[in-house]
PDB file of C-alpha atoms and ligand atoms in Angstrom:
ATOM      1  CA  UNK J   1     100.910  83.498  94.789  1.00 95.00           C
ATOM      2  CA  UNK J   2      97.197  84.348  95.404  1.00 95.00           C
ATOM      3  CA  UNK J   3      97.972  87.203  97.548  1.00 95.00           C
ATOM      4  CA  UNK J   4     100.372  88.667  95.367  1.00 95.00           C
ATOM      5  CA  UNK J   5      98.702  88.510  92.097  1.00 96.00           C
ATOM      6  CA  UNK J   6      95.559  89.707  93.737  1.00 95.00           C
ATOM      7  CA  UNK J   7      97.494  92.860  95.046  1.00 94.00           C
ATOM      8  CA  UNK J   8      98.660  93.456  91.261  1.00 93.00           C
ATOM      9  CA  UNK J   9      94.837  93.741  90.224  1.00 94.00           C
ATOM     10  CA  UNK J  10      94.369  90.086  89.070  1.00 95.00           C
ATOM     11  CA  UNK J  11      91.077  88.779  89.898  1.00 96.00           C
ATOM     12  CA  UNK J  12      91.236  85.358  91.922  1.00 97.00           C
ATOM     13  CA  UNK J  13      89.278  82.159  91.370  1.00 98.00           C
ATOM     14  CA  UNK J  14      90.404  79.786  94.260  1.00 98.00           C
ATOM     15  CA  UNK J  15      89.771  76.221  94.023  1.00 98.00           C
ATOM     16  CA  UNK J  16      90.359  74.014  97.248  1.00 97.00           C
ATOM     17  CA  UNK J  17      88.838  71.142  98.949  1.00 97.00           C
ATOM     18  CA  UNK J  18      88.738  73.094 101.816  1.00 94.00           C
ATOM     19  CA  UNK J  19      87.989  77.228 102.335  1.00 91.00           C
ATOM     20  CA  UNK J  20      90.948  77.743 104.457  1.00 87.00           C
ATOM     21  CA  UNK J  21      92.418  81.076 103.818  1.00 86.00           C
ATOM     22  CA  UNK J  22      89.853  81.495 100.911  1.00 89.00           C
ATOM     23  CA  UNK J  23      87.535  83.447 103.193  1.00 88.00           C
ATOM     24  CA  UNK J  24      90.279  85.840 104.196  1.00 91.00           C
ATOM     25  CA  UNK J  25      91.059  86.460 100.381  1.00 93.00           C
ATOM     26  CA  UNK J  26      87.534  86.770  99.263  1.00 93.00           C
ATOM     27  CA  UNK J  27      87.016  89.649 101.914  1.00 93.00           C
ATOM     28  CA  UNK J  28      90.168  91.271 101.312  1.00 94.00           C
ATOM     29  CA  UNK J  29      90.268  91.328  97.589  1.00 95.00           C
ATOM     30  CA  UNK J  30      86.509  91.704  96.340  1.00 93.00           C
ATOM     31  CA  UNK J  31      85.852  89.839  93.031  1.00 95.00           C
ATOM     32  CA  UNK J  32      87.504  86.661  94.343  1.00 97.00           C
ATOM     33  CA  UNK J  33      85.171  83.556  94.341  1.00 97.00           C
ATOM     34  CA  UNK J  34      85.842  80.302  95.874  1.00 97.00           C
ATOM     35  CA  UNK J  35      84.912  77.197  94.197  1.00 97.00           C
ATOM     36  CA  UNK J  36      85.067  73.831  96.472  1.00 97.00           C
ATOM     37  CA  UNK J  37      86.903  71.345  94.354  1.00 98.00           C
ATOM     38  CA  UNK J  38      88.622  67.946  94.542  1.00 98.00           C
ATOM     39  CA  UNK J  39      91.080  67.880  92.163  1.00 98.00           C
ATOM     40  CA  UNK J  40      91.623  64.163  91.829  1.00 98.00           C
ATOM     41  CA  UNK J  41      87.965  64.366  90.268  1.00 98.00           C
ATOM     42  CA  UNK J  42      87.288  65.637  86.823  1.00 98.00           C
ATOM     43  CA  UNK J  43      83.597  65.934  87.432  1.00 98.00           C
ATOM     44  CA  UNK J  44      84.435  68.066  90.514  1.00 98.00           C
ATOM     45  CA  UNK J  45      87.273  70.229  88.660  1.00 98.00           C
ATOM     46  CA  UNK J  46      85.169  70.381  85.573  1.00 98.00           C
ATOM     47  CA  UNK J  47      82.108  71.955  87.306  1.00 98.00           C
ATOM     48  CA  UNK J  48      84.270  74.259  89.284  1.00 98.00           C
ATOM     49  CA  UNK J  49      85.889  75.773  86.035  1.00 98.00           C
ATOM     50  CA  UNK J  50      82.599  75.930  84.667  1.00 98.00           C
ATOM     51  CA  UNK J  51      81.746  78.164  87.785  1.00 98.00           C
ATOM     52  CA  UNK J  52      84.884  80.174  87.252  1.00 98.00           C
ATOM     53  CA  UNK J  53      84.110  80.981  83.621  1.00 98.00           C
ATOM     54  CA  UNK J  54      80.424  81.699  84.860  1.00 98.00           C
ATOM     55  CA  UNK J  55      81.622  84.203  87.476  1.00 97.00           C
ATOM     56  CA  UNK J  56      84.738  85.790  85.503  1.00 97.00           C
ATOM     57  CA  UNK J  57      83.936  85.022  81.767  1.00 95.00           C
ATOM     58  CA  UNK J  58      87.823  84.613  81.177  1.00 94.00           C
ATOM     59  CA  UNK J  59      90.754  82.480  82.409  1.00 96.00           C
ATOM     60  CA  UNK J  60      94.437  84.022  81.749  1.00 95.00           C
ATOM     61  CA  UNK J  61      96.432  81.639  84.355  1.00 97.00           C
ATOM     62  CA  UNK J  62      95.844  78.398  86.179  1.00 98.00           C
ATOM     63  CA  UNK J  63      98.251  77.478  89.041  1.00 98.00           C
ATOM     64  CA  UNK J  64      97.875  73.654  89.717  1.00 98.00           C
ATOM     65  CA  UNK J  65      99.349  73.775  93.228  1.00 98.00           C
ATOM     66  CA  UNK J  66      96.907  71.527  95.316  1.00 98.00           C
ATOM     67  CA  UNK J  67      99.002  68.723  96.927  1.00 98.00           C
ATOM     68  CA  UNK J  68      99.128  66.437  99.890  1.00 97.00           C
ATOM     69  CA  UNK J  69     101.742  64.343 101.660  1.00 95.00           C
ATOM     70  CA  UNK J  70     101.447  60.545 102.467  1.00 94.00           C
ATOM     71  CA  UNK J  71     100.432  60.138 106.010  1.00 92.00           C
ATOM     72  CA  UNK J  72     101.328  56.200 106.129  1.00 92.00           C
ATOM     73  CA  UNK J  73     104.889  54.934 105.463  1.00 93.00           C
ATOM     74  CA  UNK J  74     105.079  53.086 101.819  1.00 94.00           C
ATOM     75  CA  UNK J  75     107.309  50.534 103.719  1.00 93.00           C
ATOM     76  CA  UNK J  76     105.276  50.166 106.596  1.00 89.00           C
ATOM     77  CA  UNK J  77     102.917  47.097 105.525  1.00 83.00           C
ATOM     78  CA  UNK J  78     105.913  45.431 103.978  1.00 81.00           C
ATOM     79  CA  UNK J  79     107.995  45.537 107.094  1.00 79.00           C
ATOM     80  CA  UNK J  80     105.108  43.749 109.144  1.00 72.00           C
ATOM     81  CA  UNK J  81     104.909  40.946 106.560  1.00 66.00           C
ATOM     82  CA  UNK J  82     105.483  37.532 108.266  1.00 68.00           C
ATOM     83  CA  UNK J  83     104.901  33.819 107.792  1.00 67.00           C
ATOM     84  CA  UNK J  84     101.329  34.211 109.051  1.00 66.00           C
ATOM     85  CA  UNK J  85     100.012  36.907 106.916  1.00 63.00           C
ATOM     86  CA  UNK J  86     101.665  35.655 103.880  1.00 64.00           C
ATOM     87  CA  UNK J  87      99.673  32.487 104.438  1.00 64.00           C
ATOM     88  CA  UNK J  88      96.581  34.491 104.630  1.00 62.00           C
ATOM     89  CA  UNK J  89      97.486  36.072 101.347  1.00 69.00           C
ATOM     90  CA  UNK J  90      95.802  39.286 102.494  1.00 76.00           C
ATOM     91  CA  UNK J  91      97.759  42.027 100.863  1.00 83.00           C
ATOM     92  CA  UNK J  92      96.794  45.369 102.395  1.00 84.00           C
ATOM     93  CA  UNK J  93      96.015  48.012  99.832  1.00 89.00           C
ATOM     94  CA  UNK J  94      98.238  50.906  99.757  1.00 92.00           C
ATOM     95  CA  UNK J  95      95.590  53.169  99.822  1.00 94.00           C
ATOM     96  CA  UNK J  96      97.697  56.311 101.055  1.00 95.00           C
ATOM     97  CA  UNK J  97      99.941  55.759  98.011  1.00 96.00           C
ATOM     98  CA  UNK J  98      97.130  55.687  95.671  1.00 97.00           C
ATOM     99  CA  UNK J  99      95.660  58.633  97.016  1.00 97.00           C
ATOM    100  CA  UNK J 100      98.820  60.902  96.754  1.00 98.00           C
ATOM    101  CA  UNK J 101      99.275  59.719  93.217  1.00 98.00           C
ATOM    102  CA  UNK J 102      95.618  60.719  92.397  1.00 98.00           C
ATOM    103  CA  UNK J 103      95.685  64.100  94.066  1.00 98.00           C
ATOM    104  CA  UNK J 104      99.135  65.140  93.428  1.00 98.00           C
ATOM    105  CA  UNK J 105      99.562  64.011  89.557  1.00 98.00           C
ATOM    106  CA  UNK J 106      96.009  63.118  88.448  1.00 98.00           C
ATOM    107  CA  UNK J 107      94.925  66.608  90.058  1.00 98.00           C
ATOM    108  CA  UNK J 108      97.665  68.499  87.993  1.00 98.00           C
ATOM    109  CA  UNK J 109      97.009  66.502  84.480  1.00 98.00           C
ATOM    110  CA  UNK J 110      93.252  67.309  85.081  1.00 98.00           C
ATOM    111  CA  UNK J 111      93.686  70.650  85.916  1.00 98.00           C
ATOM    112  CA  UNK J 112      96.167  71.428  83.200  1.00 98.00           C
ATOM    113  CA  UNK J 113      93.787  69.854  80.491  1.00 98.00           C
ATOM    114  CA  UNK J 114      90.952  71.986  81.723  1.00 98.00           C
ATOM    115  CA  UNK J 115      93.381  74.910  82.158  1.00 98.00           C
ATOM    116  CA  UNK J 116      93.910  74.448  78.416  1.00 96.00           C
ATOM    117  CA  UNK J 117      90.471  74.303  77.621  1.00 96.00           C
ATOM    118  CA  UNK J 118      89.363  77.418  79.314  1.00 96.00           C
ATOM    119  CA  UNK J 119      92.451  79.325  78.021  1.00 95.00           C
ATOM    120  CA  UNK J 120      91.206  78.479  74.748  1.00 92.00           C
ATOM    121  CA  UNK J 121      87.889  79.428  75.285  1.00 93.00           C
ATOM    122  CA  UNK J 122      89.121  83.030  76.615  1.00 92.00           C
ATOM    123  CA  UNK J 123      91.254  83.474  73.492  1.00 87.00           C
ATOM    124  CA  UNK J 124      88.023  82.642  71.363  1.00 87.00           C
ATOM    125  CA  UNK J 125      85.795  84.953  73.375  1.00 86.00           C
ATOM    126  CA  UNK J 126      88.512  87.506  73.243  1.00 79.00           C
ATOM    127  CA  UNK J 127      89.229  87.377  69.473  1.00 73.00           C
ATOM    128  CA  UNK J 128      89.396  90.982  68.481  1.00 63.00           C
ATOM    129  CA  UNK J 129      87.973  92.629  71.625  1.00 61.00           C
ATOM    130  CA  UNK J 130      89.987  94.505  74.339  1.00 55.00           C
ATOM    131  CA  UNK J 131      90.137  91.309  76.500  1.00 52.00           C
ATOM    132  CA  UNK J 132      93.057  89.855  74.701  1.00 51.00           C
ATOM    133  CA  UNK J 133      95.458  88.389  77.553  1.00 52.00           C
ATOM    134  CA  UNK J 134      98.542  90.796  77.957  1.00 51.00           C
ATOM    135  CA  UNK J 135     100.243  87.256  78.627  1.00 53.00           C
ATOM    136  CA  UNK J 136      99.764  86.161  75.051  1.00 64.00           C
ATOM    137  CA  UNK J 137      97.831  82.747  74.871  1.00 78.00           C
ATOM    138  CA  UNK J 138      98.043  82.546  78.879  1.00 92.00           C
ATOM    139  CA  UNK J 139      99.942  80.073  81.102  1.00 95.00           C
ATOM    140  CA  UNK J 140     100.053  77.358  83.319  1.00 97.00           C
ATOM    141  CA  UNK J 141     102.264  76.548  86.245  1.00 98.00           C
ATOM    142  CA  UNK J 142     102.355  73.368  88.190  1.00 98.00           C
ATOM    143  CA  UNK J 143     103.860  72.963  91.598  1.00 98.00           C
ATOM    144  CA  UNK J 144     105.990  69.971  91.832  1.00 98.00           C
ATOM    145  CA  UNK J 145     108.902  69.614  94.463  1.00 98.00           C
ATOM    146  CA  UNK J 146     112.473  68.942  94.851  1.00 97.00           C
ATOM    147  CA  UNK J 147     110.847  65.479  95.299  1.00 98.00           C
ATOM    148  CA  UNK J 148     109.981  66.135  91.699  1.00 98.00           C
ATOM    149  CA  UNK J 149     113.686  66.033  90.740  1.00 97.00           C
ATOM    150  CA  UNK J 150     115.513  64.137  93.097  1.00 97.00           C
ATOM    151  CA  UNK J 151     114.666  60.621  94.752  1.00 97.00           C
ATOM    152  CA  UNK J 152     113.060  60.954  98.262  1.00 96.00           C
ATOM    153  CA  UNK J 153     113.502  57.528 100.134  1.00 96.00           C
ATOM    154  CA  UNK J 154     111.149  58.414 102.733  1.00 93.00           C
ATOM    155  CA  UNK J 155     108.195  59.410 100.560  1.00 95.00           C
ATOM    156  CA  UNK J 156     108.390  57.428  97.282  1.00 97.00           C
ATOM    157  CA  UNK J 157     104.956  57.755  96.171  1.00 98.00           C
ATOM    158  CA  UNK J 158     105.275  61.557  96.808  1.00 98.00           C
ATOM    159  CA  UNK J 159     108.378  61.544  94.971  1.00 98.00           C
ATOM    160  CA  UNK J 160     106.652  59.482  92.279  1.00 98.00           C
ATOM    161  CA  UNK J 161     103.725  61.872  91.667  1.00 98.00           C
ATOM    162  CA  UNK J 162     106.202  65.047  91.853  1.00 98.00           C
ATOM    163  CA  UNK J 163     108.732  63.390  89.057  1.00 98.00           C
ATOM    164  CA  UNK J 164     105.486  62.791  86.913  1.00 98.00           C
ATOM    165  CA  UNK J 165     104.363  66.373  87.058  1.00 98.00           C
ATOM    166  CA  UNK J 166     107.929  67.319  85.865  1.00 98.00           C
ATOM    167  CA  UNK J 167     107.505  64.678  82.956  1.00 97.00           C
ATOM    168  CA  UNK J 168     103.938  65.582  82.099  1.00 98.00           C
ATOM    169  CA  UNK J 169     104.703  69.088  81.842  1.00 97.00           C
ATOM    170  CA  UNK J 170     108.257  68.796  79.987  1.00 95.00           C
ATOM    171  CA  UNK J 171     106.008  66.529  77.315  1.00 94.00           C
ATOM    172  CA  UNK J 172     103.268  68.858  76.662  1.00 95.00           C
ATOM    173  CA  UNK J 173     105.072  72.215  76.765  1.00 95.00           C
ATOM    174  CA  UNK J 174     106.316  72.666  73.074  1.00 92.00           C
ATOM    175  CA  UNK J 175     103.343  71.154  71.714  1.00 92.00           C
ATOM    176  CA  UNK J 176     100.923  73.381  73.668  1.00 93.00           C
ATOM    177  CA  UNK J 177     103.008  76.424  72.996  1.00 92.00           C
ATOM    178  CA  UNK J 178     102.837  75.766  69.466  1.00 88.00           C
ATOM    179  CA  UNK J 179      99.040  74.497  68.956  1.00 84.00           C
ATOM    180  CA  UNK J 180      97.729  76.972  71.599  1.00 76.00           C
ATOM    181  CA  UNK J 181      98.849  80.259  70.168  1.00 76.00           C
ATOM    182  CA  UNK J 182     101.807  80.755  72.832  1.00 87.00           C
ATOM    183  CA  UNK J 183     100.410  78.925  76.100  1.00 93.00           C
ATOM    184  CA  UNK J 184     103.503  78.543  78.260  1.00 93.00           C
ATOM    185  CA  UNK J 185     103.371  75.765  80.714  1.00 96.00           C
ATOM    186  CA  UNK J 186     106.140  75.189  83.303  1.00 96.00           C
ATOM    187  CA  UNK J 187     106.828  73.895  87.076  1.00 97.00           C
ATOM    188  CA  UNK J 188     107.833  75.273  90.155  1.00 97.00           C
ATOM    189  CA  UNK J 189     109.824  72.703  92.278  1.00 98.00           C
ATOM    190  CA  UNK J 190     110.239  74.074  95.960  1.00 97.00           C
ATOM    191  CA  UNK J 191     112.560  72.992  98.910  1.00 96.00           C
ATOM    192  CA  UNK J 192     110.897  72.977 102.292  1.00 94.00           C
ATOM    193  CA  UNK J 193     108.768  75.923 103.046  1.00 94.00           C
ATOM    194  CA  UNK J 194     106.897  76.425 106.266  1.00 90.00           C
ATOM    195  CA  UNK J 195     103.298  75.649 105.381  1.00 89.00           C
ATOM    196  CA  UNK J 196     100.476  73.373 106.839  1.00 87.00           C
ATOM    197  CA  UNK J 197     101.801  70.237 104.984  1.00 86.00           C
ATOM    198  CA  UNK J 198     105.333  70.622 106.676  1.00 85.00           C
ATOM    199  CA  UNK J 199     104.762  72.013 109.757  1.00 81.00           C
ATOM    200  CA  UNK J 200     104.978  68.414 111.399  1.00 80.00           C
ATOM    201  CA  UNK J 201     108.298  67.702 110.322  1.00 77.00           C
ATOM    202  CA  UNK J 202     109.561  71.063 110.674  1.00 82.00           C
ATOM    203  CA  UNK J 203     108.430  70.929 114.415  1.00 81.00           C
ATOM    204  CA  UNK J 204     110.574  67.781 114.637  1.00 83.00           C
ATOM    205  CA  UNK J 205     113.735  70.129 114.083  1.00 82.00           C
ATOM    206  CA  UNK J 206     114.247  70.800 110.232  1.00 85.00           C
ATOM    207  CA  UNK J 207     116.864  73.447 110.885  1.00 88.00           C
ATOM    208  CA  UNK J 208     115.562  76.989 109.870  1.00 85.00           C
ATOM    209  CA  UNK J 209     118.275  78.325 107.852  1.00 88.00           C
ATOM    210  CA  UNK J 210     117.433  75.680 105.025  1.00 90.00           C
ATOM    211  CA  UNK J 211     113.908  76.623 104.748  1.00 92.00           C
ATOM    212  CA  UNK J 212     112.919  78.497 101.527  1.00 94.00           C
ATOM    213  CA  UNK J 213     110.843  81.792 101.732  1.00 92.00           C
ATOM    214  CA  UNK J 214     107.376  81.417 100.241  1.00 93.00           C
ATOM    215  CA  UNK J 215     108.198  84.817  98.449  1.00 92.00           C
ATOM    216  CA  UNK J 216     110.901  83.239  96.489  1.00 92.00           C
ATOM    217  CA  UNK J 217     108.301  80.639  95.107  1.00 94.00           C
ATOM    218  CA  UNK J 218     106.002  83.719  94.411  1.00 95.00           C
ATOM    219  CA  UNK J 219     108.536  85.552  92.264  1.00 92.00           C
ATOM    220  CA  UNK J 220     109.492  82.255  90.420  1.00 94.00           C
ATOM    221  CA  UNK J 221     105.789  81.724  89.608  1.00 96.00           C
ATOM    222  CA  UNK J 222     105.220  85.368  88.781  1.00 94.00           C
ATOM    223  CA  UNK J 223     108.186  85.107  86.344  1.00 93.00           C
ATOM    224  CA  UNK J 224     106.676  82.205  84.531  1.00 94.00           C
ATOM    225  CA  UNK J 225     103.228  83.975  84.350  1.00 93.00           C
ATOM    226  CA  UNK J 226     104.860  86.865  83.020  1.00 89.00           C
ATOM    227  CA  UNK J 227     107.318  84.764  80.910  1.00 87.00           C
ATOM    228  CA  UNK J 228     109.980  87.191  81.926  1.00 85.00           C
ATOM    229  CA  UNK J 229     113.167  85.545  81.439  1.00 84.00           C
ATOM    230  CA  UNK J 230     115.008  88.718  82.963  1.00 81.00           C
ATOM    231  CA  UNK J 231     113.458  88.088  86.338  1.00 78.00           C
ATOM    232  CA  UNK J 232     114.926  84.545  86.173  1.00 79.00           C
ATOM    233  CA  UNK J 233     118.350  85.608  84.498  1.00 68.00           C
ATOM    234  CA  UNK J 234     121.038  86.216  86.494  1.00 63.00           C
ATOM    235  CA  UNK J 235     120.150  83.284  88.757  1.00 66.00           C
ATOM    236  CA  UNK J 236     121.503  79.854  88.385  1.00 65.00           C
ATOM    237  CA  UNK J 237     120.769  77.701  85.251  1.00 64.00           C
ATOM    238  CA  UNK J 238     121.810  74.350  84.279  1.00 67.00           C
ATOM    239  CA  UNK J 239     122.888  75.708  80.977  1.00 67.00           C
ATOM    240  CA  UNK J 240     124.111  79.252  80.730  1.00 75.00           C
ATOM    241  CA  UNK J 241     122.061  82.345  80.459  1.00 79.00           C
ATOM    242  CA  UNK J 242     118.680  81.640  79.684  1.00 82.00           C
ATOM    243  CA  UNK J 243     116.513  82.462  76.735  1.00 83.00           C
ATOM    244  CA  UNK J 244     112.648  83.144  76.460  1.00 84.00           C
ATOM    245  CA  UNK J 245     112.133  80.007  75.027  1.00 85.00           C
ATOM    246  CA  UNK J 246     113.877  78.418  77.872  1.00 86.00           C
ATOM    247  CA  UNK J 247     110.935  79.210  80.034  1.00 88.00           C
ATOM    248  CA  UNK J 248     108.885  76.847  78.075  1.00 91.00           C
ATOM    249  CA  UNK J 249     108.639  73.301  80.017  1.00 93.00           C
ATOM    250  CA  UNK J 250     111.297  74.852  82.557  1.00 92.00           C
ATOM    251  CA  UNK J 251     111.257  73.256  85.735  1.00 95.00           C
ATOM    252  CA  UNK J 252     112.279  75.834  88.465  1.00 95.00           C
ATOM    253  CA  UNK J 253     114.034  74.661  91.613  1.00 95.00           C
ATOM    254  CA  UNK J 254     113.458  77.278  94.387  1.00 95.00           C
ATOM    255  CA  UNK J 255     115.364  76.112  97.435  1.00 93.00           C
ATOM    256  CA  UNK J 256     116.800  77.900 100.104  1.00 88.00           C
ATOM    257  CA  UNK J 257     118.365  81.533  98.602  1.00 82.00           C
ATOM    258  CA  UNK J 258     118.746  79.744  95.328  1.00 85.00           C
ATOM    259  CA  UNK J 259     116.907  79.574  92.124  1.00 88.00           C
ATOM    260  CA  UNK J 260     118.023  76.948  89.711  1.00 90.00           C
ATOM    261  CA  UNK J 261     116.289  76.428  86.137  1.00 90.00           C
ATOM    262  CA  UNK J 262     116.350  73.109  84.774  1.00 90.00           C
ATOM    263  CA  UNK J 263     116.233  72.534  81.272  1.00 84.00           C
ATOM    264  CA  UNK J 264     114.637  69.496  79.765  1.00 82.00           C
ATOM    265  CA  UNK J 265     117.320  67.035  78.868  1.00 83.00           C
ATOM    266  CA  UNK J 266     117.583  66.229  74.980  1.00 84.00           C
ATOM    267  CA  UNK J 267     118.589  62.506  74.107  1.00 89.00           C
ATOM    268  CA  UNK J 268     122.247  62.358  73.019  1.00 90.00           C
ATOM    269  CA  UNK J 269     121.748  58.555  71.667  1.00 92.00           C
ATOM    270  CA  UNK J 270     120.642  58.331  68.053  1.00 92.00           C
ATOM    271  CA  UNK J 271     118.111  55.606  68.606  1.00 92.00           C
ATOM    272  CA  UNK J 272     116.329  57.306  71.613  1.00 90.00           C
ATOM    273  CA  UNK J 273     116.389  60.456  69.366  1.00 88.00           C
ATOM    274  CA  UNK J 274     114.353  58.627  66.629  1.00 87.00           C
ATOM    275  CA  UNK J 275     112.351  57.051  69.192  1.00 86.00           C
ATOM    276  CA  UNK J 276     110.649  59.657  71.088  1.00 84.00           C
ATOM    277  CA  UNK J 277     108.986  61.565  68.623  1.00 77.00           C
ATOM    278  CA  UNK J 278     107.596  58.176  66.688  1.00 60.00           C
ATOM    279  CA  UNK J 279     105.327  57.732  69.840  1.00 55.00           C
ATOM    280  CA  UNK J 280     103.669  61.233  69.366  1.00 53.00           C
ATOM    281  CA  UNK J 281     100.197  60.636  68.455  1.00 51.00           C
TER     282      UNK J 281
HETATM  283  N1  NAD B   1     105.499  73.192 101.889  1.00 85.83           N
HETATM  284  C1  NAD B   1     106.547  72.678 101.107  1.00 85.83           C
HETATM  285  O1  NAD B   1     107.828  72.415 101.986  1.00 85.83           O
HETATM  286  C2  NAD B   1     106.542  71.955  99.902  1.00 85.83           C
HETATM  287  C3  NAD B   1     107.756  71.768  99.165  1.00 85.83           C
HETATM  288  C4  NAD B   1     107.606  71.547  97.673  1.00 85.83           C
HETATM  289  C5  NAD B   1     106.434  71.368  97.301  1.00 85.83           C
HETATM  290  N2  NAD B   1     105.390  71.689  97.714  1.00 85.83           N
HETATM  291  C6  NAD B   1     103.936  71.536  97.285  1.00 85.83           C
HETATM  292  O2  NAD B   1     103.190  72.732  97.334  1.00 85.83           O
HETATM  293  C7  NAD B   1     101.848  72.827  97.103  1.00 85.83           C
HETATM  294  C8  NAD B   1     101.380  73.579  98.195  1.00 85.83           C
HETATM  295  O3  NAD B   1     101.454  72.989  99.393  1.00 85.83           O
HETATM  296  P1  NAD B   1     101.489  73.883 100.675  1.00 85.83           P
HETATM  297  O4  NAD B   1     102.904  73.446 101.356  1.00 85.83           O
HETATM  298  O5  NAD B   1     101.091  75.315 100.451  1.00 85.83           O
HETATM  299  O6  NAD B   1     100.475  73.236 101.754  1.00 85.83           O
HETATM  300  P2  NAD B   1      99.154  73.324 101.902  1.00 85.83           P
HETATM  301  O7  NAD B   1      98.531  72.234 102.558  1.00 85.83           O
HETATM  302  O8  NAD B   1      99.008  74.800 102.704  1.00 85.83           O
HETATM  303  O9  NAD B   1      98.192  73.549 100.721  1.00 85.83           O
HETATM  304  C9  NAD B   1      97.823  72.415  99.793  1.00 85.83           C
HETATM  305  C10 NAD B   1      96.516  72.805  99.671  1.00 85.83           C
HETATM  306  O10 NAD B   1      95.807  71.573  98.488  1.00 85.83           O
HETATM  307  C11 NAD B   1      94.569  71.452  98.993  1.00 85.83           C
HETATM  308  N3  NAD B   1      94.255  70.056  98.473  1.00 85.83           N
HETATM  309  C12 NAD B   1      94.491  68.885  99.035  1.00 85.83           C
HETATM  310  N4  NAD B   1      93.984  67.853  98.656  1.00 85.83           N
HETATM  311  C13 NAD B   1      93.106  68.498  97.458  1.00 85.83           C
HETATM  312  C14 NAD B   1      92.085  67.954  96.545  1.00 85.83           C
HETATM  313  N5  NAD B   1      92.010  66.813  96.541  1.00 85.83           N
HETATM  314  N6  NAD B   1      91.603  69.022  95.967  1.00 85.83           N
HETATM  315  C15 NAD B   1      91.749  70.312  95.928  1.00 85.83           C
HETATM  316  N7  NAD B   1      92.649  70.743  96.968  1.00 85.83           N
HETATM  317  C16 NAD B   1      93.236  69.825  97.850  1.00 85.83           C
HETATM  318  C17 NAD B   1      94.646  71.667 100.635  1.00 85.83           C
HETATM  319  O11 NAD B   1      93.288  72.034 100.938  1.00 85.83           O
HETATM  320  C18 NAD B   1      95.515  72.811 100.654  1.00 85.83           C
HETATM  321  O12 NAD B   1      94.915  73.926 100.747  1.00 85.83           O
HETATM  322  C19 NAD B   1     101.750  71.066  97.192  1.00 85.83           C
HETATM  323  O13 NAD B   1     101.514  70.836  95.954  1.00 85.83           O
HETATM  324  C20 NAD B   1     102.841  70.713  97.843  1.00 85.83           C
HETATM  325  O14 NAD B   1     103.090  69.231  97.449  1.00 85.83           O
HETATM  326  C21 NAD B   1     105.325  71.940  99.217  1.00 85.83           C
END
């Protein structure tokens, strides 16, 4: 996504725990900046956004993409429970599961929160000037996963965090669009892509024909950034042809050769219909 946007003239600010491929991108695309960041920490993210503002003076799009997979099985400590350890009453902390939710879900909530702040700052700074974003209020796309739409027995904490992203984006999308002058937030939910994150299990024999091309995810993200429904139409949708408004809070599943736009469900039950808006602050 970063490479593709930079090739189209976007100036990049890369936020990551580790520089990774940022060095290559900063060399290749002048003006690109790197900001060492832990997305699970508000202080770290906040100071990076401050740095981005100091370096670039505007924010038009935020991609909340950082993520990790669990390294330990959620079930392993449960499987080792026996009479002896029960008597000791020492329950091992599910450290890995907690970290997973902190990076994958808290990270997205904090990134979105700060993203909205700086998109607004950009609009205020640009009012009446030539800096007005061609993408109206700007946009935020978060990376969830197929695990954000379907249960995954092997990775329950990852699935919980990724479902959380879908629920969070769906919940804020219309309020944010209305109150933040057209800011669009949406989610991409990729299938299996060959990246450092998945190399382990792909090496164990995941069939190549079921891998998803990273370019397909890039295309989906760019359609969401541009709010260009025609780039997604003609693909599969959960409810016939898409309207521009359908991109607000949409979850775009990108898997294998397919792209499926999931529109948030609307409650059919009358009591539920009444209950949901009542809890909004
Ligand atoms: N690869 C897949 O098959 C696949 C499928 C569905 C969803 N995803 C999601 O796509 C996103 C990108 O993953 P990827 O496959 O490119 O893997 P990746 O490991 O190449 O990228 C993840 C990046 O997140 C960074 N990161 C991890 N913890 C961080 C933290 N606390 N703060 C800041 N940065 C942090 C890593 O340094 C890394 O650069 C993740 O959210 C992942 O869950 C990947």
